[in-house]
C-alpha positions as YAML, in Angstrom:
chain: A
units: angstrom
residues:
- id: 1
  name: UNK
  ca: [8.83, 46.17, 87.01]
- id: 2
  name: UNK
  ca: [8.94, 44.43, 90.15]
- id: 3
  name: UNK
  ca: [12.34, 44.74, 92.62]
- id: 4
  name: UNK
  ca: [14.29, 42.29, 94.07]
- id: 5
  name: UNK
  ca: [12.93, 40.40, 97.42]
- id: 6
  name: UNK
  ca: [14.22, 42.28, 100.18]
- id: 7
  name: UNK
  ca: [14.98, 40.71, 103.50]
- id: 8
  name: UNK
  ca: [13.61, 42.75, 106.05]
- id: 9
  name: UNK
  ca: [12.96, 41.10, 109.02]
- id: 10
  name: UNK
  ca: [8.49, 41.89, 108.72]
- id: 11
  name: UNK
  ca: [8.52, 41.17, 104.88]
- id: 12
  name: UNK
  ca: [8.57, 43.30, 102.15]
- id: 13
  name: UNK
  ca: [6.50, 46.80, 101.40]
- id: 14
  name: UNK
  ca: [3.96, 47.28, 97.87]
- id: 15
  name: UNK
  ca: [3.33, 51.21, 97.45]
- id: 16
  name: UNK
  ca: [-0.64, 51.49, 96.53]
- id: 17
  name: UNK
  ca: [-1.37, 54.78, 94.64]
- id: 18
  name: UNK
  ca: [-4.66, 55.12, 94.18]
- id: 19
  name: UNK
  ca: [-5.93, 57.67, 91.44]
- id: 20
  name: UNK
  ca: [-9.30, 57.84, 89.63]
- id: 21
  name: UNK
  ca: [-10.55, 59.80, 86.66]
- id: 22
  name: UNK
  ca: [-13.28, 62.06, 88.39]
- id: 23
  name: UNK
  ca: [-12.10, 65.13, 90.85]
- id: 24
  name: UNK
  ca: [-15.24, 67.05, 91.92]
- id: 25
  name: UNK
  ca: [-12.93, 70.20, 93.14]
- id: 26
  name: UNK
  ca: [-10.32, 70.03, 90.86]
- id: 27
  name: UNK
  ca: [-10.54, 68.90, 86.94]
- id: 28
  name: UNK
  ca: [-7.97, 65.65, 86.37]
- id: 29
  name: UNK
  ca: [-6.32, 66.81, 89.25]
- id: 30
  name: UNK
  ca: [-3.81, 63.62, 89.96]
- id: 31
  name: UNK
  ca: [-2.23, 64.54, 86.66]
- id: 32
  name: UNK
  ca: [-2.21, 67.90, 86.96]
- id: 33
  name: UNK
  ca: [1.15, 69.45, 86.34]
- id: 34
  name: UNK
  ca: [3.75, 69.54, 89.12]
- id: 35
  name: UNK
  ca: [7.42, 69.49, 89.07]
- id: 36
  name: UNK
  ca: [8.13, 69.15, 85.88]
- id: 37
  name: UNK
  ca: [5.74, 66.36, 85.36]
- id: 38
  name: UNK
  ca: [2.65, 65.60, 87.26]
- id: 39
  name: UNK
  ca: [1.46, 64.46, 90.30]
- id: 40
  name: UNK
  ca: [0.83, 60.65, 89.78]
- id: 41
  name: UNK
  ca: [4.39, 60.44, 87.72]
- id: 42
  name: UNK
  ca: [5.94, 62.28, 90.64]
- id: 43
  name: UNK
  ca: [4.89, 59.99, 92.98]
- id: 44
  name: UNK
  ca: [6.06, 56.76, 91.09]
- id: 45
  name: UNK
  ca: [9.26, 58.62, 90.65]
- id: 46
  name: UNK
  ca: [9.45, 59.34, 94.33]
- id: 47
  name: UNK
  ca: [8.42, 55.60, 95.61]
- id: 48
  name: UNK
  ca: [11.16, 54.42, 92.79]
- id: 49
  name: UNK
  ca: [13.19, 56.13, 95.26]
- id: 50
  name: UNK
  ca: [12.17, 54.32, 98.20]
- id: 51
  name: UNK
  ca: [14.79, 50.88, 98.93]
- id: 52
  name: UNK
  ca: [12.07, 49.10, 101.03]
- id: 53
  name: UNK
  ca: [9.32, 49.59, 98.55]
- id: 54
  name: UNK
  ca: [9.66, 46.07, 96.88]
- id: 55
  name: UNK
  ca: [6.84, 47.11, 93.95]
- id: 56
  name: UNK
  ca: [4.57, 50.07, 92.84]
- id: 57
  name: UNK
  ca: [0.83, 49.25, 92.09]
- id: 58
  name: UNK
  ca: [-1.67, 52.05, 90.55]
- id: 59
  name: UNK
  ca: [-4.53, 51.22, 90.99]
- id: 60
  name: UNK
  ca: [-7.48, 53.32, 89.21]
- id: 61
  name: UNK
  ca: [-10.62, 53.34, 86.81]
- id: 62
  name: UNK
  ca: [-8.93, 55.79, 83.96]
- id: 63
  name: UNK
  ca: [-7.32, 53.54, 81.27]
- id: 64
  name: UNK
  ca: [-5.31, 56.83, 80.95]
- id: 65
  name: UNK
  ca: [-3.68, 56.80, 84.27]
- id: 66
  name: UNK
  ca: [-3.18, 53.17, 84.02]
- id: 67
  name: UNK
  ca: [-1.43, 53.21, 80.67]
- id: 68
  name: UNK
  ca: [0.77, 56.33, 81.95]
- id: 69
  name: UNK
  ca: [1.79, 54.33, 85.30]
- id: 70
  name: UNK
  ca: [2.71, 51.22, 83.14]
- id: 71
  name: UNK
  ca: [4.81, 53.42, 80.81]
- id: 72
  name: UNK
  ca: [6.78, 54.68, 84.42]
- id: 73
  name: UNK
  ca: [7.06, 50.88, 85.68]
- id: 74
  name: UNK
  ca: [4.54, 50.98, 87.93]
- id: 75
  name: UNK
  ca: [2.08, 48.01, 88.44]
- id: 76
  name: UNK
  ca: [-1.27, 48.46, 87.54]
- id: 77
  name: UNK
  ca: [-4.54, 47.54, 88.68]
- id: 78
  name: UNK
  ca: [-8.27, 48.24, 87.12]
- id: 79
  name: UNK
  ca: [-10.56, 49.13, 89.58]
- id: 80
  name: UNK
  ca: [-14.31, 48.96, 88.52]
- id: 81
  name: UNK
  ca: [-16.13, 51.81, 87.98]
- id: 82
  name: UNK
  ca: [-18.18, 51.08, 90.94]
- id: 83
  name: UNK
  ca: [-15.34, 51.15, 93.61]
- id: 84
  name: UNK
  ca: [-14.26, 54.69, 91.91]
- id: 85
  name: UNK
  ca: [-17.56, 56.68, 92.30]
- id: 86
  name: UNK
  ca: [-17.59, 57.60, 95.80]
- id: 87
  name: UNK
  ca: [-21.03, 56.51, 96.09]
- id: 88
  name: UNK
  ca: [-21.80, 52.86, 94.99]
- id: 89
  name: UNK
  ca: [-19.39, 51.15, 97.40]
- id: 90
  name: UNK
  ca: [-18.07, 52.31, 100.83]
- id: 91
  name: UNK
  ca: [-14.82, 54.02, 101.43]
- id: 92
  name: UNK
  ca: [-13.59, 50.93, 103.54]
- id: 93
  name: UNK
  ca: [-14.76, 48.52, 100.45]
- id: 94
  name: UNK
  ca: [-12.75, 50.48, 98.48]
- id: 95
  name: UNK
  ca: [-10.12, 49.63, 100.96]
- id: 96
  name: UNK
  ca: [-10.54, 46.42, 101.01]
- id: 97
  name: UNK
  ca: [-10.81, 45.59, 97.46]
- id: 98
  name: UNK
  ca: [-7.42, 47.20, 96.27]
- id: 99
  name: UNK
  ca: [-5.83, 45.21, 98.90]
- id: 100
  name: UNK
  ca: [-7.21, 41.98, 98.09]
- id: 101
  name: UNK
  ca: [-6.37, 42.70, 94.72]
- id: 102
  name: UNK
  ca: [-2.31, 43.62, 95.58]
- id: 103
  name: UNK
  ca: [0.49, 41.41, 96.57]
- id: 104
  name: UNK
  ca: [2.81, 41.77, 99.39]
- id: 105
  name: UNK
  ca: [2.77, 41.00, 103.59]
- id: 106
  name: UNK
  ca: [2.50, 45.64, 103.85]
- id: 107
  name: UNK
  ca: [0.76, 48.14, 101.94]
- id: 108
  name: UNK
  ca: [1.73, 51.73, 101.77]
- id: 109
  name: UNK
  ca: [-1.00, 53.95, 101.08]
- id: 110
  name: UNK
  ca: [0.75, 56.78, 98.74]
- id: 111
  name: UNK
  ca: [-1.53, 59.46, 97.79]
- id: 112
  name: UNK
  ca: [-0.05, 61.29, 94.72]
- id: 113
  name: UNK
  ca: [-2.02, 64.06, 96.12]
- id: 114
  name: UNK
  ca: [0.66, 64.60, 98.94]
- id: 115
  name: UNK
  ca: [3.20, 65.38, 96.30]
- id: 116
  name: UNK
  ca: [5.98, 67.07, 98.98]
- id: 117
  name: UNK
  ca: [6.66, 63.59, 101.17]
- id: 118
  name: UNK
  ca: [9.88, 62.70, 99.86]
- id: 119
  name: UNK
  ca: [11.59, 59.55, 99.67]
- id: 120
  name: UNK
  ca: [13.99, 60.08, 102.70]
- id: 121
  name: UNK
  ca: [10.64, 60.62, 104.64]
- id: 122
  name: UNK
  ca: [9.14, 57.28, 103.17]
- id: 123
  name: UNK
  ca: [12.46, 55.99, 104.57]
- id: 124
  name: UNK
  ca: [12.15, 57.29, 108.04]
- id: 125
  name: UNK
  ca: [8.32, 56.17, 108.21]
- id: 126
  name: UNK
  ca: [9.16, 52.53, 107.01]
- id: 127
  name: UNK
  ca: [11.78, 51.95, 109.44]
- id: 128
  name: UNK
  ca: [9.61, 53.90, 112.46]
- id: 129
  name: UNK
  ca: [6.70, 51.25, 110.75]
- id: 130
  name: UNK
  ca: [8.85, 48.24, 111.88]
- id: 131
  name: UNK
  ca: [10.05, 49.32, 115.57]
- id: 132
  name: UNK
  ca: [5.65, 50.32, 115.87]
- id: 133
  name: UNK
  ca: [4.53, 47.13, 114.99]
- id: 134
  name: UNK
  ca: [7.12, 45.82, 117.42]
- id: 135
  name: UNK
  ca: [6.21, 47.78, 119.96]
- id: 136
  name: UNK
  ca: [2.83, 46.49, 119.26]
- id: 137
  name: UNK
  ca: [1.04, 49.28, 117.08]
- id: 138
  name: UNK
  ca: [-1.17, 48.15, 114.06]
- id: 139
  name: UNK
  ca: [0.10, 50.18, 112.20]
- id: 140
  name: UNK
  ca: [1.58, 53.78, 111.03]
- id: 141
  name: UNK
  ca: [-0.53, 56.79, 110.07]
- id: 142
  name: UNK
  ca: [1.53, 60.75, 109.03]
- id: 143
  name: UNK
  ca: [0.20, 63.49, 111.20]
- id: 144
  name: UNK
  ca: [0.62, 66.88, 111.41]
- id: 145
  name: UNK
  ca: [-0.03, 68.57, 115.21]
- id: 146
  name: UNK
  ca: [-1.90, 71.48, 115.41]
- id: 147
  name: UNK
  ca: [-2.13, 73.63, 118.25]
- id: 148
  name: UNK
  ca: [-5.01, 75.86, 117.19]
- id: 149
  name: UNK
  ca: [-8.23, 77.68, 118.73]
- id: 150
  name: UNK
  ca: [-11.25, 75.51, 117.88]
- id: 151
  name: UNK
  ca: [-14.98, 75.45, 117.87]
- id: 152
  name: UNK
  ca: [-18.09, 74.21, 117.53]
- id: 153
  name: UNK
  ca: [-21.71, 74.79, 116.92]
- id: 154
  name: UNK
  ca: [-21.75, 75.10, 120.75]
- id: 155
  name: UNK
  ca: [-18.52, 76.89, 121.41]
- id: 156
  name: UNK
  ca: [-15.07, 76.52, 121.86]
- id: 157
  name: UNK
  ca: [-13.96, 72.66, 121.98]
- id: 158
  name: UNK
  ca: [-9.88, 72.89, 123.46]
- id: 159
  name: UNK
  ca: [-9.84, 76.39, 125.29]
- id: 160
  name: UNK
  ca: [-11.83, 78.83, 127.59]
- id: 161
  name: UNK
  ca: [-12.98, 82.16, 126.86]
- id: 162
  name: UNK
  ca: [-11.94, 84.95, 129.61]
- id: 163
  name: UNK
  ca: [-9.53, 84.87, 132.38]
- id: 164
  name: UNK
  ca: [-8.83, 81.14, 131.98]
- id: 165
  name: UNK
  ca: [-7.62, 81.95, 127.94]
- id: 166
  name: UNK
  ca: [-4.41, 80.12, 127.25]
- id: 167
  name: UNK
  ca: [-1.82, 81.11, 124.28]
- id: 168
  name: UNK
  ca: [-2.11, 78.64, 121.34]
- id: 169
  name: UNK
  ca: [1.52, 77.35, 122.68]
- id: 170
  name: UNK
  ca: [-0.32, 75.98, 125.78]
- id: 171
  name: UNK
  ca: [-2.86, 74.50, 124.01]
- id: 172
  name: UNK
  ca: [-3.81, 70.34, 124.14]
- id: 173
  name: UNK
  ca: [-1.77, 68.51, 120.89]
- id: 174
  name: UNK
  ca: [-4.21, 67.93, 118.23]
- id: 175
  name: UNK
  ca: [-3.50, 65.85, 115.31]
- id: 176
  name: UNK
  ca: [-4.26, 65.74, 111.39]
- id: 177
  name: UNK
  ca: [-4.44, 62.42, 109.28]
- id: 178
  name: UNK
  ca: [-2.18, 63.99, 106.58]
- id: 179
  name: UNK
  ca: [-3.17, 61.22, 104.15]
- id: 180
  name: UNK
  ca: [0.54, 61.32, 102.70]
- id: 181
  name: UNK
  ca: [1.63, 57.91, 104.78]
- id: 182
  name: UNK
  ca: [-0.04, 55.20, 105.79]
- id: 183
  name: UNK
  ca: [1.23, 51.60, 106.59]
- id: 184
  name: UNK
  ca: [-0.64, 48.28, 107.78]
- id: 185
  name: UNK
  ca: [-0.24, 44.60, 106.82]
- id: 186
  name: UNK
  ca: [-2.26, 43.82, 103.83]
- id: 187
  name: UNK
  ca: [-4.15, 41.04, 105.62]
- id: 188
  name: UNK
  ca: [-5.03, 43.56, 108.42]
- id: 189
  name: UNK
  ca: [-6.16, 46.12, 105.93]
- id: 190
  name: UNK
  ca: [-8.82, 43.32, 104.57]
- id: 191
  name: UNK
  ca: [-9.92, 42.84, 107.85]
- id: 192
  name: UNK
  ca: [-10.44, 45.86, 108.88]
- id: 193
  name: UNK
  ca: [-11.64, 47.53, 105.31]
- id: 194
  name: UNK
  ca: [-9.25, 50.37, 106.28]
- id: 195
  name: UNK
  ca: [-6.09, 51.60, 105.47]
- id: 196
  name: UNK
  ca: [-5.21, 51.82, 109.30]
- id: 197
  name: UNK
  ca: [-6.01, 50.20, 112.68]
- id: 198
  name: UNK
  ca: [-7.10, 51.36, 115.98]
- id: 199
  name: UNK
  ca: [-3.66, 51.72, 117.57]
- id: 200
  name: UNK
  ca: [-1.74, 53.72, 114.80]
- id: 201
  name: UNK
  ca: [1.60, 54.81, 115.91]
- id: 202
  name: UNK
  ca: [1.55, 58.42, 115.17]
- id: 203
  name: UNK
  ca: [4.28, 59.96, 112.48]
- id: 204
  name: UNK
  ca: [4.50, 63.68, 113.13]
- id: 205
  name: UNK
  ca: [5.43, 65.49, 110.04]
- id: 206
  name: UNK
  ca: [5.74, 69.00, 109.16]
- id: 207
  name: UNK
  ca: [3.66, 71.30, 107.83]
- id: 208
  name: UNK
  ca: [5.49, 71.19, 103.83]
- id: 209
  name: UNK
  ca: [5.43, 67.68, 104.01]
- id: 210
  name: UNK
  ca: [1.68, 67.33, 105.14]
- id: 211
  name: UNK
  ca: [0.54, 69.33, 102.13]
- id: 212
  name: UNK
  ca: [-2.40, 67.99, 100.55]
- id: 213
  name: UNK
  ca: [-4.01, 68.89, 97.47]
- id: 214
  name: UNK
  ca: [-7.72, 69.06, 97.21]
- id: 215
  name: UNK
  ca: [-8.03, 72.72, 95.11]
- id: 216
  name: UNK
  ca: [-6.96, 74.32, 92.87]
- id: 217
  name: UNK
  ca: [-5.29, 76.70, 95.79]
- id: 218
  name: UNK
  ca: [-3.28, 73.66, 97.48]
- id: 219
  name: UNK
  ca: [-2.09, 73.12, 94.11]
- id: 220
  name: UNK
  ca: [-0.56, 76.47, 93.66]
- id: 221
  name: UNK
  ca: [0.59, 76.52, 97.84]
- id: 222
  name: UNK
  ca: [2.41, 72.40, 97.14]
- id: 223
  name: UNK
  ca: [3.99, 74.10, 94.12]
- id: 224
  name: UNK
  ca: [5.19, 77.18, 95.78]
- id: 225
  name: UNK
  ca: [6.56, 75.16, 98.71]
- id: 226
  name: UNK
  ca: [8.05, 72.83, 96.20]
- id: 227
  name: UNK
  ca: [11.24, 75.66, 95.67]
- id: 228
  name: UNK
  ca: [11.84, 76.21, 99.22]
- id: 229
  name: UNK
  ca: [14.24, 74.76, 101.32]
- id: 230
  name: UNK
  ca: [12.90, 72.46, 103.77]
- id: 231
  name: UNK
  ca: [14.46, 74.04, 106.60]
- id: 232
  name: UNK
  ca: [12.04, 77.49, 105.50]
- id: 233
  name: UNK
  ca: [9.43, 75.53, 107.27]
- id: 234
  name: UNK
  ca: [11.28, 75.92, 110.85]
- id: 235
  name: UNK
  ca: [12.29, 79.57, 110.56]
- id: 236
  name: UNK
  ca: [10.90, 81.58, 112.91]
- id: 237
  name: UNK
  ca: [8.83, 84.32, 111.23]
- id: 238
  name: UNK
  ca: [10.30, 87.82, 112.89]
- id: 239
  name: UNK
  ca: [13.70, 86.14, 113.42]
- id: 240
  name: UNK
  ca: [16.74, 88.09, 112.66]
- id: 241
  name: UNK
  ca: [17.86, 87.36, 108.92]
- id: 242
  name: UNK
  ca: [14.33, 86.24, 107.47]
- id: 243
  name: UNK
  ca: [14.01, 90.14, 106.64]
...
């Protein structure tokens, strides 16, 4: 069931979630169970949630998924089998054929495999989405910074080895596409067969809310993180009262 027009001032928001019946790591893994329900439920429940998100499309290859989306309000659309199998067509076809096949001026990209991005953070993203674009960003992408040791084949890539070794606090930012938000114009996302541009304004999130399932171990880590308190994520490990 489609919402009311909104009036915000870049037009209004469709929530993509795409889902598809084959999962090479984990068996039917965008239904698997989670929070009572399961993932791809969870996630229409969640966007639901969302006041800017003006409709809810699934789109997916599994008449299953499709039928269970409908049944939850969501939109549907039937991808081909051919823009599901990871091999046939491109990842950025792929891209570009759900949002052809959409309506709406913005597409959020809602994986229902990021199950702990909640709807106040959908909220905060959207509005950060409007001041980016502007502020003349393409468009919004969730990261999570990292400040980690890293190598290559040939060595270290962000640190030296000896006298000149930093502590991981000092280290360069790094970033991780999270995959749990991402927002561009539709027609943009044609264009450029991708979800986001070039000049991405960069939406930190924490570590809970970057959680993405790809096992059968993220799974079990999105659940357990599920029951904490979000502010469990900022405790400092060896802090008095954490014992």
């Amino acid at each position: 069931m489609e919402k009311k027009e909104t009036n915000v001032r870049w037009g209004g928001v469709t929530a993509v979630i795409p889902v598809r019946a084959g999962s090479r790591r984990l068996k039917n893994k965008n239904v698997a169970p989670f929070a009572g329900t399961n993932l791809l439920l969870n996630k229409i429940e969640q966007l639901k949630k969302v006041s800017e998100v003006e409709r809810i499309v699934v789109t997916s290859d599994s008449d299953m998924m499709l039928a269970m989306a409908e049944q939850a309000g969501a939109l549907i659309h039937k991808r081909a089998p051919e823009f599901c199998d990871e091999s046939t067509k491109t990842f950025g076809e792929v891209v570009r054929h759900v949002a052809e096949n959409v309506q709406g001026e913005h597409i959020l990209w809602a994986t229902c495999t990021s199950p702990l991005v909640f709807p106040s953070t959908y909220e905060q993203a959207i509005a950060k989405y409007w001041e980016a674009l502007e502020a003349g960003y393409d468009s919004l992408v969730s990261f999570e910074r990292i400040k980690r040791y890293l190598w290559n084949e040939e060595g270290p890539l962000n640190y030296e080895l000896g006298l000149k070794h930093v502590p991981s606090q000092q280290l360069p930012d790094l970033y991780i596409v999270t995959d749990g938000i991402l927002l561009a114009p539709r027609e943009k996302m044609i264009e450029w067969s991708y979800f986001h541009g070039r000049n991405p304004y960069k939406f930190i999130v924490d570590k809970r809310t970057a959680m993405d399932i790809d096992d059968g171990l993220d799974l079990a880590t999105a659940r357990a993180w599920l029951d904490m308190d979000e502010s469990v994520s900022h405790i400092e490990p060896f802090s008095k009262g954490t014992m």
